[in-house]
Amino acid sequence: MAIDLAPPPPPPLAGELEVAGAAVGGKKEEGEGEGEEGGVCGGEAVVVAAADAEVEGHPYDFHVSGPRNLPPPNWREIIRSSWKDPNYKRMVMACFIQAVYLLELDRQDEKGEEDGLAPKWWKPFKYKVTQTLVDERDGSIYGAVLEWDRSSALSDLILIRPSGAPRAVLALRGTLLQKPTIKRDLQDDLRFLVWESLKGSVRYIGALEALKTAVERFGSANVSVAGHSLGAGFALQVCKELAKQGVFVECHLFNPPSVSLAMGVRSMSEKASYLWKKVKASLPLTEEALPDSTKEEGSAKKKLRADKKWVPHLYVNNSDYICCHYNAPNCSTTTTTTTTTDGASDEQRQQRKASEIAGDVVAKLFVTSKGPQKFLEAHGLEQWWSDGMELQLAVYDSKLIYRQLKSLYTATAPSPPAK
């Protein structure tokens, strides 16, 4: 299924319904009421929230479909930084990814910074795009590096960068089902579906190089990475590659893909192994008699908990079957609930709780407990900057994320060649 995110009347593209963007915005056709539209792209889905009819402007304008209650930056940021609020950071990271979606749509519409839609999604936060990641195969923009814009900040009397604000952010978009991008985007979707890896993609190479450059310039503590859907898959793997070298970068993964044929085969293998273990349950086994794979898994888990860890932030909707498998715990689970509002938040208490059990933490998983229940909405990006959404912060050894991060502590398998 595909949708057209362009303003009415939509130009016909590859079919009756085409995707003009996997970014989350909104539109309302003449003579129609508010509605929901979405597209599925090799495991990708996009959602559009209908724009308020009373708000003038393009449906993708920041003031039309962007977050409503974010405080405007001012000199008070020096004293009390909004970036210390995890909810604020989550919203801004989602907005930066939205900007990357719109950068590609602006490119297709031959729009620049003066008349494009994308700049409106980073300028309010005092950032600027210093590098766009372009797929040389089709010329599409799949990512961007955004850096703190000191000159723009000074215009609002923000003399120094607020505490917690990264110097640079690498943002990576998901799939766009439109003629200029559909072939290469779906190619990477299928790559993940088959291999459960994106290392063979030229986009992986480009994203990794951009991230390494940013880390060399600003240091790992001043760089963040954010990705949505397929882009979250790339973000996870480039950050994991640096983590193997002991370089830990803050990573925000929105609706990361969790479904693959490789995972299905592995799951069947695990079930077969479980049945075999039940058959042998009556036989006493010493540690010397344990299979090598069991010993390796146990030592890997011990090392995972003993060493300093890279802990990514995952944002998952249980109604989204593309990413909901990340919510399956591997061991004991700690879950707390918070309702995000304009004023106060329980995130600080949650973070303290997380630090108390840090020895068992592999990932910080934010799960929507009340929100869009339809799949096309559940996989959309807009939900992550919506006001008043209710989240659960689950800090535990997720079965799937442990499997994803296991390679940090064990030998890695060869990846398919780049194409």
mmCIF file of N, CA, C and O in Angstrom, residues 6-9 26-35 37 48-54 59:
data_model
loop_
_atom_site.group_PDB
_atom_site.id
_atom_site.type_symbol
_atom_site.label_atom_id
_atom_site.label_comp_id
_atom_site.label_asym_id
_atom_site.label_seq_id
_atom_site.Cartn_x
_atom_site.Cartn_y
_atom_site.Cartn_z
ATOM 1 N N ALA A 6 1.618 14.607 -0.847
ATOM 2 C CA ALA A 6 1.708 15.924 -1.451
ATOM 3 C C ALA A 6 0.435 16.694 -1.189
ATOM 4 O O ALA A 6 -0.617 16.123 -0.952
ATOM 5 N N PRO A 7 0.491 18.032 -1.220
ATOM 6 C CA PRO A 7 -0.703 18.837 -0.984
ATOM 7 C C PRO A 7 -1.704 18.647 -2.111
ATOM 8 O O PRO A 7 -1.342 18.342 -3.233
ATOM 9 N N PRO A 8 -3.009 18.814 -1.828
ATOM 10 C CA PRO A 8 -4.007 18.615 -2.864
ATOM 11 C C PRO A 8 -3.898 19.682 -3.926
ATOM 12 O O PRO A 8 -3.579 20.818 -3.633
ATOM 13 N N PRO A 9 -4.220 19.393 -5.238
ATOM 14 C CA PRO A 9 -4.518 18.044 -5.713
ATOM 15 C C PRO A 9 -3.247 17.274 -5.956
ATOM 16 O O PRO A 9 -2.289 17.829 -6.464
ATOM 17 N N GLY A 26 0.528 15.901 7.395
ATOM 18 C CA GLY A 26 -0.909 15.757 7.340
ATOM 19 C C GLY A 26 -1.471 16.499 6.176
ATOM 20 O O GLY A 26 -0.854 17.393 5.625
ATOM 21 N N LYS A 27 -2.704 16.115 5.757
ATOM 22 C CA LYS A 27 -3.365 16.843 4.695
ATOM 23 C C LYS A 27 -4.845 16.599 4.792
ATOM 24 O O LYS A 27 -5.322 15.655 5.369
ATOM 25 N N LYS A 28 -5.621 17.459 4.124
ATOM 26 C CA LYS A 28 -7.045 17.278 4.035
ATOM 27 C C LYS A 28 -7.473 17.622 2.639
ATOM 28 O O LYS A 28 -7.220 18.715 2.157
ATOM 29 N N GLU A 29 -8.129 16.667 1.954
ATOM 30 C CA GLU A 29 -8.598 16.901 0.607
ATOM 31 C C GLU A 29 -9.845 17.759 0.657
ATOM 32 O O GLU A 29 -10.595 17.754 1.633
ATOM 33 N N GLU A 30 -10.111 18.492 -0.428
ATOM 34 C CA GLU A 30 -11.296 19.301 -0.504
ATOM 35 C C GLU A 30 -12.512 18.393 -0.494
ATOM 36 O O GLU A 30 -12.611 17.432 -1.230
ATOM 37 N N GLY A 31 -13.487 18.752 0.343
ATOM 38 C CA GLY A 31 -14.717 17.988 0.408
ATOM 39 C C GLY A 31 -14.608 16.744 1.257
ATOM 40 O O GLY A 31 -15.561 15.992 1.371
ATOM 41 N N GLU A 32 -13.478 16.499 1.871
ATOM 42 C CA GLU A 32 -13.303 15.317 2.696
ATOM 43 C C GLU A 32 -13.059 15.725 4.125
ATOM 44 O O GLU A 32 -12.541 16.792 4.401
ATOM 45 N N GLY A 33 -13.384 14.828 5.039
ATOM 46 C CA GLY A 33 -13.115 15.077 6.434
ATOM 47 C C GLY A 33 -11.736 14.600 6.783
ATOM 48 O O GLY A 33 -10.994 14.126 5.947
ATOM 49 N N GLU A 34 -11.395 14.691 8.051
ATOM 50 C CA GLU A 34 -10.089 14.230 8.483
ATOM 51 C C GLU A 34 -10.018 12.725 8.285
ATOM 52 O O GLU A 34 -10.962 11.991 8.506
ATOM 53 N N GLY A 35 -8.862 12.264 7.908
ATOM 54 C CA GLY A 35 -8.711 10.840 7.652
ATOM 55 C C GLY A 35 -7.324 10.385 7.928
ATOM 56 O O GLY A 35 -6.432 11.161 8.211
ATOM 57 N N GLU A 37 -4.109 8.011 6.436
ATOM 58 C CA GLU A 37 -3.544 7.356 5.285
ATOM 59 C C GLU A 37 -2.185 6.826 5.663
ATOM 60 O O GLU A 37 -1.521 7.343 6.525
ATOM 61 N N VAL A 48 0.026 9.726 8.139
ATOM 62 C CA VAL A 48 -0.190 11.149 8.018
ATOM 63 C C VAL A 48 -1.341 11.538 8.911
ATOM 64 O O VAL A 48 -2.410 10.969 8.821
ATOM 65 N N ALA A 49 -1.127 12.510 9.770
ATOM 66 C CA ALA A 49 -2.205 13.052 10.582
ATOM 67 C C ALA A 49 -2.822 14.221 9.841
ATOM 68 O O ALA A 49 -2.123 15.070 9.317
ATOM 69 N N ALA A 50 -4.133 14.299 9.789
ATOM 70 C CA ALA A 50 -4.803 15.356 9.041
ATOM 71 C C ALA A 50 -4.497 16.709 9.642
ATOM 72 O O ALA A 50 -4.545 16.909 10.846
ATOM 73 N N ALA A 51 -4.164 17.658 8.794
ATOM 74 C CA ALA A 51 -3.832 18.999 9.271
ATOM 75 C C ALA A 51 -5.092 19.722 9.696
ATOM 76 O O ALA A 51 -6.169 19.512 9.161
ATOM 77 N N ASP A 52 -4.946 20.588 10.649
ATOM 78 C CA ASP A 52 -6.064 21.388 11.112
ATOM 79 C C ASP A 52 -6.483 22.332 9.994
ATOM 80 O O ASP A 52 -5.667 23.079 9.458
ATOM 81 N N ALA A 53 -7.781 22.304 9.663
ATOM 82 C CA ALA A 53 -8.254 23.104 8.539
ATOM 83 C C ALA A 53 -8.097 24.588 8.800
ATOM 84 O O ALA A 53 -8.027 25.396 7.871
ATOM 85 N N GLU A 54 -8.051 24.952 10.075
ATOM 86 C CA GLU A 54 -7.955 26.369 10.401
ATOM 87 C C GLU A 54 -6.525 26.890 10.296
ATOM 88 O O GLU A 54 -6.301 28.089 10.313
ATOM 89 N N PRO A 59 0.794 21.370 4.497
ATOM 90 C CA PRO A 59 0.568 20.380 5.567
ATOM 91 C C PRO A 59 1.834 19.888 6.229
ATOM 92 O O PRO A 59 1.778 19.317 7.311
#
